[in-house]
Short mmCIF file of C-alpha atoms and ligand atoms in Angstrom, two decimals:
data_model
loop_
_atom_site.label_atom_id
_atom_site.label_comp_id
_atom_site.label_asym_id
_atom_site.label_seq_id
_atom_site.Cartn_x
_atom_site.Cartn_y
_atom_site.Cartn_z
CA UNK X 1 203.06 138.25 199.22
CA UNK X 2 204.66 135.02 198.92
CA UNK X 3 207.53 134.48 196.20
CA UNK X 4 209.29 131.72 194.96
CA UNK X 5 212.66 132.64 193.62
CA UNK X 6 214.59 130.34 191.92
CA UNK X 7 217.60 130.95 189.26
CA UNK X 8 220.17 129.15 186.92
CA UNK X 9 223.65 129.96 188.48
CA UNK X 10 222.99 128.08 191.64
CA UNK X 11 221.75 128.24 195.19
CA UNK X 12 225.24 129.63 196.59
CA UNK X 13 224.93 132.60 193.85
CA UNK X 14 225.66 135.81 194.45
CA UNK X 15 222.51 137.13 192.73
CA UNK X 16 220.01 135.09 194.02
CA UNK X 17 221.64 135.84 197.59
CA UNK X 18 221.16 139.46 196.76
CA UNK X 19 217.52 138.98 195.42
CA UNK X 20 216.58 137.26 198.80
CA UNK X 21 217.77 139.38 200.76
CA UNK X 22 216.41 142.42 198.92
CA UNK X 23 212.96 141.25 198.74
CA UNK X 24 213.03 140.01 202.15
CA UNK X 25 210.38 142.49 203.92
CA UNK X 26 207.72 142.00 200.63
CA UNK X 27 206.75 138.97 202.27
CA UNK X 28 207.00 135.30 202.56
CA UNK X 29 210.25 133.93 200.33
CA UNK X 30 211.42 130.45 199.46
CA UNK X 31 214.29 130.18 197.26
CA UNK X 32 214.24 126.55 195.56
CA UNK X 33 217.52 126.53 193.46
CA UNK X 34 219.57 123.89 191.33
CA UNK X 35 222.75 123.08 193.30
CA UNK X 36 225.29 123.88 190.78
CA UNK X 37 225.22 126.35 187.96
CA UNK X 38 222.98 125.33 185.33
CA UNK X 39 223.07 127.84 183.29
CA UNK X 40 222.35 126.72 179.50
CA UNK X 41 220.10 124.33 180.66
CA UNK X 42 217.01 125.99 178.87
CA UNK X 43 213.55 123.84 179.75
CA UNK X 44 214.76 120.63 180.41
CA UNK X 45 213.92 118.35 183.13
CA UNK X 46 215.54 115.35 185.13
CA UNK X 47 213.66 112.51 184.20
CA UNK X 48 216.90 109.66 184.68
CA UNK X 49 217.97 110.35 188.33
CA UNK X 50 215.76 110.76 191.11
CA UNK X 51 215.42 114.46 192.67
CA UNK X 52 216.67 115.59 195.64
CA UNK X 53 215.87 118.72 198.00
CA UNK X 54 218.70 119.57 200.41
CA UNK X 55 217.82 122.38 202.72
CA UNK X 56 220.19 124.99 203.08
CA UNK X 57 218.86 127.32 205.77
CA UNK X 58 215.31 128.15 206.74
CA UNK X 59 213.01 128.60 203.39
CA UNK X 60 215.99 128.00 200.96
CA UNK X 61 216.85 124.25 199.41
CA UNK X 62 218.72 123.18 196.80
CA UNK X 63 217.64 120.71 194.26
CA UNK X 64 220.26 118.23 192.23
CA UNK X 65 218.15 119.52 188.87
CA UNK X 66 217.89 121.71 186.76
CA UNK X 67 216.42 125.63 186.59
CA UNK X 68 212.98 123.86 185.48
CA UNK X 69 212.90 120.74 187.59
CA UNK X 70 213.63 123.29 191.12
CA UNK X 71 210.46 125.61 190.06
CA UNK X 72 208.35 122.31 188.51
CA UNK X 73 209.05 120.43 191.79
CA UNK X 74 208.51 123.69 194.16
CA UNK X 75 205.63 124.50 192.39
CA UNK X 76 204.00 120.48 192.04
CA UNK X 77 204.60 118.72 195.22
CA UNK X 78 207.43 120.16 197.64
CA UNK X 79 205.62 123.76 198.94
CA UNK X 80 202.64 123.57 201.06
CA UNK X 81 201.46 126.73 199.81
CA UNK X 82 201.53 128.17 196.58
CA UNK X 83 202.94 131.38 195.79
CA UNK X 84 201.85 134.58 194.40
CA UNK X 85 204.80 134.91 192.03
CA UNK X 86 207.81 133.63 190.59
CA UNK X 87 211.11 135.81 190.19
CA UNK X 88 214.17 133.97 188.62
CA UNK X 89 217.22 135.27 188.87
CA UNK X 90 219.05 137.62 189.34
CA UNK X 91 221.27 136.06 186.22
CA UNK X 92 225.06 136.90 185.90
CA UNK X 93 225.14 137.99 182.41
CA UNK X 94 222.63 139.27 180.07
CA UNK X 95 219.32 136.79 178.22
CA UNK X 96 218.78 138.82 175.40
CA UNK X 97 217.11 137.98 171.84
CA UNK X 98 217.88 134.07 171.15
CA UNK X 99 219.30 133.92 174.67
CA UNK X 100 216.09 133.22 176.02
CA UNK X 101 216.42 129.83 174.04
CA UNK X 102 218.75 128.53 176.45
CA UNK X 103 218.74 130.49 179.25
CA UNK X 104 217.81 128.59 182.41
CA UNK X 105 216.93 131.91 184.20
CA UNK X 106 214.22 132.55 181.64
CA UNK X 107 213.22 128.61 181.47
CA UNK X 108 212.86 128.83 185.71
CA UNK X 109 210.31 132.02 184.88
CA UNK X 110 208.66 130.06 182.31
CA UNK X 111 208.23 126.80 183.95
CA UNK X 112 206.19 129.24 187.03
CA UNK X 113 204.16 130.82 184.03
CA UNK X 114 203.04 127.15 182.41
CA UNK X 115 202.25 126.13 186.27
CA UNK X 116 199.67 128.93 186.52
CA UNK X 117 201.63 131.86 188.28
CA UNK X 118 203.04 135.25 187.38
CA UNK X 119 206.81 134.74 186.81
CA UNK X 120 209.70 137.25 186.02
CA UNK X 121 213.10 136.36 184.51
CA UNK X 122 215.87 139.19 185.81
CA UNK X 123 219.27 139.16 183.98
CA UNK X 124 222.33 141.68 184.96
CA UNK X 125 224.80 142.42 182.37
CA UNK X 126 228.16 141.99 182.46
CA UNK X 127 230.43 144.07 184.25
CA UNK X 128 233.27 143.50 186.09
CA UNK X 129 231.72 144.78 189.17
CA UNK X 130 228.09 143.49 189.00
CA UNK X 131 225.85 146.26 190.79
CA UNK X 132 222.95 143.49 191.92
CA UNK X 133 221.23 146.20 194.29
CA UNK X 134 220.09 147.94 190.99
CA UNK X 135 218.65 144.87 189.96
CA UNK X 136 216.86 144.46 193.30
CA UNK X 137 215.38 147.77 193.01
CA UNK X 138 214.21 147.31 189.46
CA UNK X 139 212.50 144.11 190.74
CA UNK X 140 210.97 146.25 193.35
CA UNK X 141 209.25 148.85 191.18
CA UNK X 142 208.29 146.16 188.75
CA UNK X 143 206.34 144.04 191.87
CA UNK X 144 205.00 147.32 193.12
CA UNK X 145 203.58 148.47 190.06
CA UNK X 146 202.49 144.50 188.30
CA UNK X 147 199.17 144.54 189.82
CA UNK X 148 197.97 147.53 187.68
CA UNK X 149 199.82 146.21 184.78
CA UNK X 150 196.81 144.46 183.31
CA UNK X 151 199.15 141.86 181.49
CA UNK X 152 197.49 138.77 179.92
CA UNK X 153 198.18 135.80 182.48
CA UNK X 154 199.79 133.56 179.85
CA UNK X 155 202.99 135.92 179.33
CA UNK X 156 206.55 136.00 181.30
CA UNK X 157 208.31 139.02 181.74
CA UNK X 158 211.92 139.14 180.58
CA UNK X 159 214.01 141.46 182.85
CA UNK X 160 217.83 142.73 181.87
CA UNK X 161 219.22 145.30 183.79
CA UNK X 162 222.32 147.41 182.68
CA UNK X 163 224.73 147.09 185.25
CA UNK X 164 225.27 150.69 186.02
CA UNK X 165 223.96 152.58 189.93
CA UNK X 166 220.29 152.54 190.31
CA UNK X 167 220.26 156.44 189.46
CA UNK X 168 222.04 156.17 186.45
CA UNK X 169 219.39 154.13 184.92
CA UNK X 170 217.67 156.12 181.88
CA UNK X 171 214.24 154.21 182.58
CA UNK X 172 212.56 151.38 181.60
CA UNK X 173 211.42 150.78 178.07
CA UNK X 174 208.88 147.62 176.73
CA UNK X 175 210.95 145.85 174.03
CA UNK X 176 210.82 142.94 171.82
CA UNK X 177 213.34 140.47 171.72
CA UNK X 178 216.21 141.13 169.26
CA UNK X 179 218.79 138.41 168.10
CA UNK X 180 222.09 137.22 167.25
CA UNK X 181 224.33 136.12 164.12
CA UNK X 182 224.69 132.33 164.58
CA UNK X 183 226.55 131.12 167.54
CA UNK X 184 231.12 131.05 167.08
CA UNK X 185 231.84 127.39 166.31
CA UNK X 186 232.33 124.54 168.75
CA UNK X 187 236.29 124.85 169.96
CA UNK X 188 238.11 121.30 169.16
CA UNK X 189 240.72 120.38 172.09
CA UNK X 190 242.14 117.23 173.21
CA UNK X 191 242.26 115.19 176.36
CA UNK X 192 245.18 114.31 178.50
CA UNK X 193 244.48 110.91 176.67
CA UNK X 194 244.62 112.24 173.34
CA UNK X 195 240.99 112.21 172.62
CA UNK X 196 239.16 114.80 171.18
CA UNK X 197 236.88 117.15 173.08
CA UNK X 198 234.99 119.93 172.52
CA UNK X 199 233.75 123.23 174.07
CA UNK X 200 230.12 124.54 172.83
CA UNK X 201 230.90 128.48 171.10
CA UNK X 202 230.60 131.63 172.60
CA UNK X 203 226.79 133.04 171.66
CA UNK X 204 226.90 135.08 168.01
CA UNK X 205 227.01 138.35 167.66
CA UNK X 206 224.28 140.88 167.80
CA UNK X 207 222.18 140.66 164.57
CA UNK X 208 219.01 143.05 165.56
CA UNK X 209 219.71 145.58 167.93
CA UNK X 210 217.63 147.44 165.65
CA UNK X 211 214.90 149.92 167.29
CA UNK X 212 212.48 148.43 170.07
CA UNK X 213 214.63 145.64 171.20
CA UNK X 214 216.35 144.40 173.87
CA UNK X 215 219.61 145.10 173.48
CA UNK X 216 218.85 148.32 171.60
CA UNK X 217 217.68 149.53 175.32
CA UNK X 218 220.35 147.93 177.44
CA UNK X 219 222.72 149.33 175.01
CA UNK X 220 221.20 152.79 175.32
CA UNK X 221 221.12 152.59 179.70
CA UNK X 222 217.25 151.61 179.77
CA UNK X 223 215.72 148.41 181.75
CA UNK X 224 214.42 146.25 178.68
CA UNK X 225 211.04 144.15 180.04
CA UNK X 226 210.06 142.07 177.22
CA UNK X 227 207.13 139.97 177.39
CA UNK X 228 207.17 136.54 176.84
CA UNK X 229 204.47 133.88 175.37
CA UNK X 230 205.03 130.24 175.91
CA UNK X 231 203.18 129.76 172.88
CA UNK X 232 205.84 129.58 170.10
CA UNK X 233 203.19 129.03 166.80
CA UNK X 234 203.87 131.31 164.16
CA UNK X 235 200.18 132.44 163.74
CA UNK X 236 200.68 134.50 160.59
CA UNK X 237 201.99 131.21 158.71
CA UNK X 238 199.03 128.79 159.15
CA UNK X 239 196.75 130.03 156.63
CA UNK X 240 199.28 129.24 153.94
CA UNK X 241 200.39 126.02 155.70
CA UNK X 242 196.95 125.15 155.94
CA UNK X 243 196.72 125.34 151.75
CA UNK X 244 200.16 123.75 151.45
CA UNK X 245 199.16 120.17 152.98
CA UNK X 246 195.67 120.88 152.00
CA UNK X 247 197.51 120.75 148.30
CA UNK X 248 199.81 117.40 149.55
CA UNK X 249 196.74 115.36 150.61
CA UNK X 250 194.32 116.30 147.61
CA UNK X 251 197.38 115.32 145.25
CA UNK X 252 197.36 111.72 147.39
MN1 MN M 301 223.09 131.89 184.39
#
Protein backbone atom coordinates (compact mmCIF):
# COMPACT_ATOMS: atom_id res chain seq x y z
CA UNK A 1 0.00 0.00 0.00
CA UNK A 2 1.28 3.30 -0.74
CA UNK A 3 0.00 6.44 1.37
CA UNK A 4 0.35 9.91 1.12
CA UNK A 5 0.00 11.64 4.42
CA UNK A 6 -0.13 15.07 4.62
CA UNK A 7 -1.67 17.44 7.55
CA UNK A 8 -2.33 21.15 8.61
CA UNK A 9 -0.02 21.70 11.70
CA UNK A 10 3.15 21.26 9.78
CA UNK A 11 5.84 18.89 8.65
CA UNK A 12 7.82 19.09 12.13
CA UNK A 13 4.35 18.04 13.94
CA UNK A 14 4.11 15.85 16.46
CA UNK A 15 1.12 14.03 14.96
CA UNK A 16 2.07 13.58 11.64
CA UNK A 17 5.54 12.28 13.12
CA UNK A 18 3.50 9.81 15.05
CA UNK A 19 1.25 8.84 12.01
CA UNK A 20 4.47 8.04 9.96
CA UNK A 21 5.95 6.26 12.06
CA UNK A 22 2.90 4.20 13.03
CA UNK A 23 1.95 3.29 9.63
CA UNK A 24 5.39 2.67 8.64
CA UNK A 25 5.29 -1.31 7.99
CA UNK A 26 1.64 -0.87 5.86
CA UNK A 27 3.72 0.05 3.09
CA UNK A 28 5.21 2.68 0.99
CA UNK A 29 4.75 6.39 2.84
CA UNK A 30 5.47 9.90 1.65
CA UNK A 31 4.56 12.62 3.89
CA UNK A 32 4.17 15.96 1.72
CA UNK A 33 3.42 18.66 4.42
CA UNK A 34 3.05 22.60 4.53
CA UNK A 35 6.12 23.97 6.37
CA UNK A 36 4.48 25.89 9.03
CA UNK A 37 1.18 25.36 10.73
CA UNK A 38 -1.58 26.10 8.54
CA UNK A 39 -4.16 25.27 10.32
CA UNK A 40 -7.41 27.41 9.35
CA UNK A 41 -6.39 27.41 6.03
CA UNK A 42 -9.54 25.40 4.78
CA UNK A 43 -9.24 24.71 0.68
CA UNK A 44 -7.25 27.36 -0.42
CA UNK A 45 -4.40 27.32 -2.69
CA UNK A 46 -1.14 29.41 -3.45
CA UNK A 47 -1.70 30.89 -6.61
CA UNK A 48 0.71 34.42 -5.89
CA UNK A 49 4.10 32.84 -4.89
CA UNK A 50 5.70 30.11 -6.58
CA UNK A 51 5.81 26.57 -4.66
CA UNK A 52 8.51 25.07 -3.21
CA UNK A 53 9.35 21.33 -2.07
CA UNK A 54 12.17 21.13 0.50
CA UNK A 55 13.05 17.59 1.38
CA UNK A 56 13.34 16.82 4.82
CA UNK A 57 14.55 13.22 5.03
CA UNK A 58 13.96 10.30 2.71
CA UNK A 59 10.07 10.29 1.45
CA UNK A 60 9.11 13.39 3.57
CA UNK A 61 9.19 17.24 2.03
CA UNK A 62 7.84 20.18 3.03
CA UNK A 63 6.00 22.54 0.84
CA UNK A 64 5.85 26.62 1.49
CA UNK A 65 1.76 26.10 0.90
CA UNK A 66 -0.90 25.35 2.22
CA UNK A 67 -2.77 21.85 3.52
CA UNK A 68 -4.35 21.81 -0.18
CA UNK A 69 -1.53 23.04 -2.33
CA UNK A 70 1.05 20.00 -0.45
CA UNK A 71 -1.68 17.13 -1.40
CA UNK A 72 -2.73 19.09 -4.98
CA UNK A 73 1.00 19.32 -5.85
CA UNK A 74 1.91 15.63 -4.42
CA UNK A 75 -0.89 14.32 -6.03
CA UNK A 76 -0.48 16.51 -9.78
CA UNK A 77 3.10 16.64 -10.64
CA UNK A 78 5.74 16.00 -7.72
CA UNK A 79 5.16 11.88 -6.99
CA UNK A 80 6.10 9.48 -9.60
CA UNK A 81 3.60 7.15 -8.45
CA UNK A 82 0.30 7.63 -7.26
CA UNK A 83 -0.94 6.42 -4.10
CA UNK A 84 -3.54 4.18 -2.87
CA UNK A 85 -4.76 6.57 -0.18
CA UNK A 86 -4.62 9.74 1.47
CA UNK A 87 -4.56 10.10 5.44
CA UNK A 88 -4.34 13.75 6.79
CA UNK A 89 -3.51 14.31 9.97
CA UNK A 90 -3.21 13.39 12.82
CA UNK A 91 -4.74 17.09 13.81
CA UNK A 92 -4.02 18.64 17.32
CA UNK A 93 -7.44 19.48 18.31
CA UNK A 94 -10.76 18.30 17.32
CA UNK A 95 -12.73 19.17 13.35
CA UNK A 96 -16.05 18.71 14.40
CA UNK A 97 -19.52 20.04 12.84
CA UNK A 98 -18.64 23.57 11.06
CA UNK A 99 -14.99 22.82 11.81
CA UNK A 100 -14.66 21.02 8.77
CA UNK A 101 -15.23 24.52 7.07
CA UNK A 102 -11.89 25.60 7.90
CA UNK A 103 -10.03 22.91 8.90
CA UNK A 104 -6.94 22.34 6.76
CA UNK A 105 -6.69 18.69 8.00
CA UNK A 106 -10.08 17.96 6.48
CA UNK A 107 -9.33 20.34 3.26
CA UNK A 108 -5.75 18.07 2.80
CA UNK A 109 -8.35 14.81 2.86
CA UNK A 110 -10.57 16.51 0.54
CA UNK A 111 -8.23 17.87 -1.94
CA UNK A 112 -6.95 13.65 -2.24
CA UNK A 113 -10.79 12.80 -2.62
CA UNK A 114 -11.46 15.58 -5.65
CA UNK A 115 -7.97 14.14 -7.20
CA UNK A 116 -9.49 10.66 -7.48
CA UNK A 117 -8.19 8.79 -4.26
CA UNK A 118 -9.58 7.51 -0.99
CA UNK A 119 -8.67 10.13 1.67
CA UNK A 120 -9.19 10.22 5.55
CA UNK A 121 -9.10 13.33 7.76
CA UNK A 122 -7.91 12.17 11.58
CA UNK A 123 -8.38 14.82 14.35
CA UNK A 124 -7.28 14.19 18.23
CA UNK A 125 -8.98 16.14 20.81
CA UNK A 126 -7.63 18.18 23.15
CA UNK A 127 -5.93 17.07 26.08
CA UNK A 128 -3.17 18.15 27.80
CA UNK A 129 -1.36 15.01 27.17
CA UNK A 130 -2.32 14.10 23.54
CA UNK A 131 -2.35 10.12 23.38
CA UNK A 132 -1.45 10.06 19.31
CA UNK A 133 -0.78 6.13 19.47
CA UNK A 134 -4.64 5.78 19.92
CA UNK A 135 -5.07 7.68 16.97
CA UNK A 136 -2.58 5.52 15.07
CA UNK A 137 -4.37 2.49 15.99
CA UNK A 138 -7.77 3.81 15.06
CA UNK A 139 -6.20 4.63 11.64
CA UNK A 140 -5.07 1.10 11.58
CA UNK A 141 -8.39 -0.69 12.02
CA UNK A 142 -10.03 1.83 9.78
CA UNK A 143 -7.25 0.91 6.71
CA UNK A 144 -7.62 -2.72 7.61
CA UNK A 145 -11.18 -2.90 7.45
CA UNK A 146 -11.86 0.17 4.26
CA UNK A 147 -11.63 -2.31 1.58
CA UNK A 148 -14.87 -4.11 2.67
CA UNK A 149 -16.42 -0.87 3.51
CA UNK A 150 -18.18 -0.54 0.18
CA UNK A 151 -18.20 3.38 0.52
CA UNK A 152 -19.17 5.44 -2.58
CA UNK A 153 -15.74 6.77 -4.07
CA UNK A 154 -16.83 10.43 -4.01
CA UNK A 155 -16.96 10.66 -0.01
CA UNK A 156 -14.04 11.58 2.67
CA UNK A 157 -14.01 10.15 5.88
CA UNK A 158 -13.86 12.50 8.86
CA UNK A 159 -11.87 10.91 11.76
CA UNK A 160 -11.86 12.46 15.61
CA UNK A 161 -10.50 10.48 18.14
CA UNK A 162 -11.11 11.11 21.95
CA UNK A 163 -7.91 11.44 23.44
CA UNK A 164 -8.18 8.80 26.04
CA UNK A 165 -5.74 4.97 25.90
CA UNK A 166 -6.62 2.89 22.99
CA UNK A 167 -8.61 0.47 25.45
CA UNK A 168 -10.60 2.96 26.89
CA UNK A 169 -12.21 3.72 23.68
CA UNK A 170 -16.11 2.77 23.80
CA UNK A 171 -16.04 2.00 19.89
CA UNK A 172 -16.58 3.59 16.89
CA UNK A 173 -19.91 5.03 15.90
CA UNK A 174 -20.97 6.55 12.05
CA UNK A 175 -22.11 10.14 12.76
CA UNK A 176 -23.20 13.17 11.02
CA UNK A 177 -21.67 16.31 11.46
CA UNK A 178 -23.10 18.48 14.29
CA UNK A 179 -22.40 22.32 14.70
CA UNK A 180 -21.68 25.30 16.60
CA UNK A 181 -23.36 28.70 17.89
CA UNK A 182 -21.64 31.40 15.79
CA UNK A 183 -18.01 31.90 16.26
CA UNK A 184 -16.86 34.58 19.81
CA UNK A 185 -16.15 37.93 18.16
CA UNK A 186 -12.92 39.13 16.59
CA UNK A 187 -10.62 40.45 19.77
CA UNK A 188 -9.60 44.32 19.05
CA UNK A 189 -5.83 45.03 20.29
CA UNK A 190 -3.37 47.53 19.35
CA UNK A 191 0.11 47.63 17.94
CA UNK A 192 3.27 48.83 19.51
CA UNK A 193 2.47 51.73 16.99
CA UNK A 194 -0.85 52.36 18.18
CA UNK A 195 -2.70 50.79 15.39
CA UNK A 196 -5.41 48.62 15.67
CA UNK A 197 -5.23 44.86 15.22
CA UNK A 198 -7.24 42.13 15.51
CA UNK A 199 -7.31 38.41 16.48
CA UNK A 200 -10.04 36.11 14.55
CA UNK A 201 -12.56 34.48 17.74
CA UNK A 202 -12.31 31.37 19.36
CA UNK A 203 -14.87 28.78 17.33
CA UNK A 204 -18.71 29.03 18.96
CA UNK A 205 -20.02 26.90 21.10
CA UNK A 206 -21.61 23.58 20.54
CA UNK A 207 -25.11 24.09 19.00
CA UNK A 208 -26.04 20.26 17.94
CA UNK A 209 -24.50 17.74 19.89
CA UNK A 210 -27.81 16.33 19.59
CA UNK A 211 -28.05 12.37 18.89
CA UNK A 212 -25.92 10.89 15.86
CA UNK A 213 -23.33 13.52 15.72
CA UNK A 214 -19.98 14.11 16.09
CA UNK A 215 -19.46 15.51 19.10
CA UNK A 216 -22.39 13.64 20.64
CA UNK A 217 -19.86 10.47 20.21
CA UNK A 218 -16.58 12.07 21.14
CA UNK A 219 -18.38 13.42 24.03
CA UNK A 220 -19.71 10.00 24.98
CA UNK A 221 -15.78 8.11 24.46
CA UNK A 222 -16.71 6.74 20.83
CA UNK A 223 -14.45 7.33 17.50
CA UNK A 224 -16.94 9.58 15.37
CA UNK A 225 -16.21 8.68 11.33
CA UNK A 226 -18.39 10.94 9.49
CA UNK A 227 -18.56 10.82 5.88
CA UNK A 228 -17.96 13.55 3.82
CA UNK A 229 -19.34 14.70 0.17
CA UNK A 230 -17.53 17.36 -1.69
CA UNK A 231 -20.69 18.11 -3.21
CA UNK A 232 -22.21 20.90 -1.04
CA UNK A 233 -25.86 21.39 -3.20
CA UNK A 234 -28.68 21.32 -1.05
CA UNK A 235 -30.65 18.74 -3.19
CA UNK A 236 -33.93 18.96 -1.29
CA UNK A 237 -34.12 22.87 -2.17
CA UNK A 238 -33.97 22.83 -6.02
CA UNK A 239 -37.36 21.89 -6.84
CA UNK A 240 -38.65 25.02 -5.15
CA UNK A 241 -35.71 27.11 -6.42
CA UNK A 242 -36.37 25.81 -9.66
CA UNK A 243 -40.22 27.46 -9.41
CA UNK A 244 -38.85 30.55 -7.69
CA UNK A 245 -36.70 31.90 -10.81
CA UNK A 246 -38.95 29.99 -13.02
CA UNK A 247 -41.59 32.73 -11.38
CA UNK A 248 -38.65 35.78 -11.77
CA UNK A 249 -38.10 35.14 -15.51
CA UNK A 250 -41.88 34.55 -16.59
CA UNK A 251 -42.64 37.94 -14.63
CA UNK A 252 -39.61 39.55 -17.05
MN1 LIG B 1 -4.45 21.87 12.78
Amino acid sequence: MRMLLSNDDGCHAPGLEALAAGLADLGEIVVVAPDRNRSGASNSLTLDVPLRVRPLAPGRYCVNGTPTDCVHLALTGFLPHEPDIVISGINDGANLGDDVLYSGTVAAAMEGRTLGFPAIAVSLLDAEERPYETAVRVVRDLLTHLPKAGLPSNTVLNVNVPARPYEALLGVLATRLGSRHRASGAVADHDPRGRRIYWVGSAGEVADAGEGTDFEAVHRGYVSVTPLQIDLTRHAVLPSLVRWLGGLSSDG
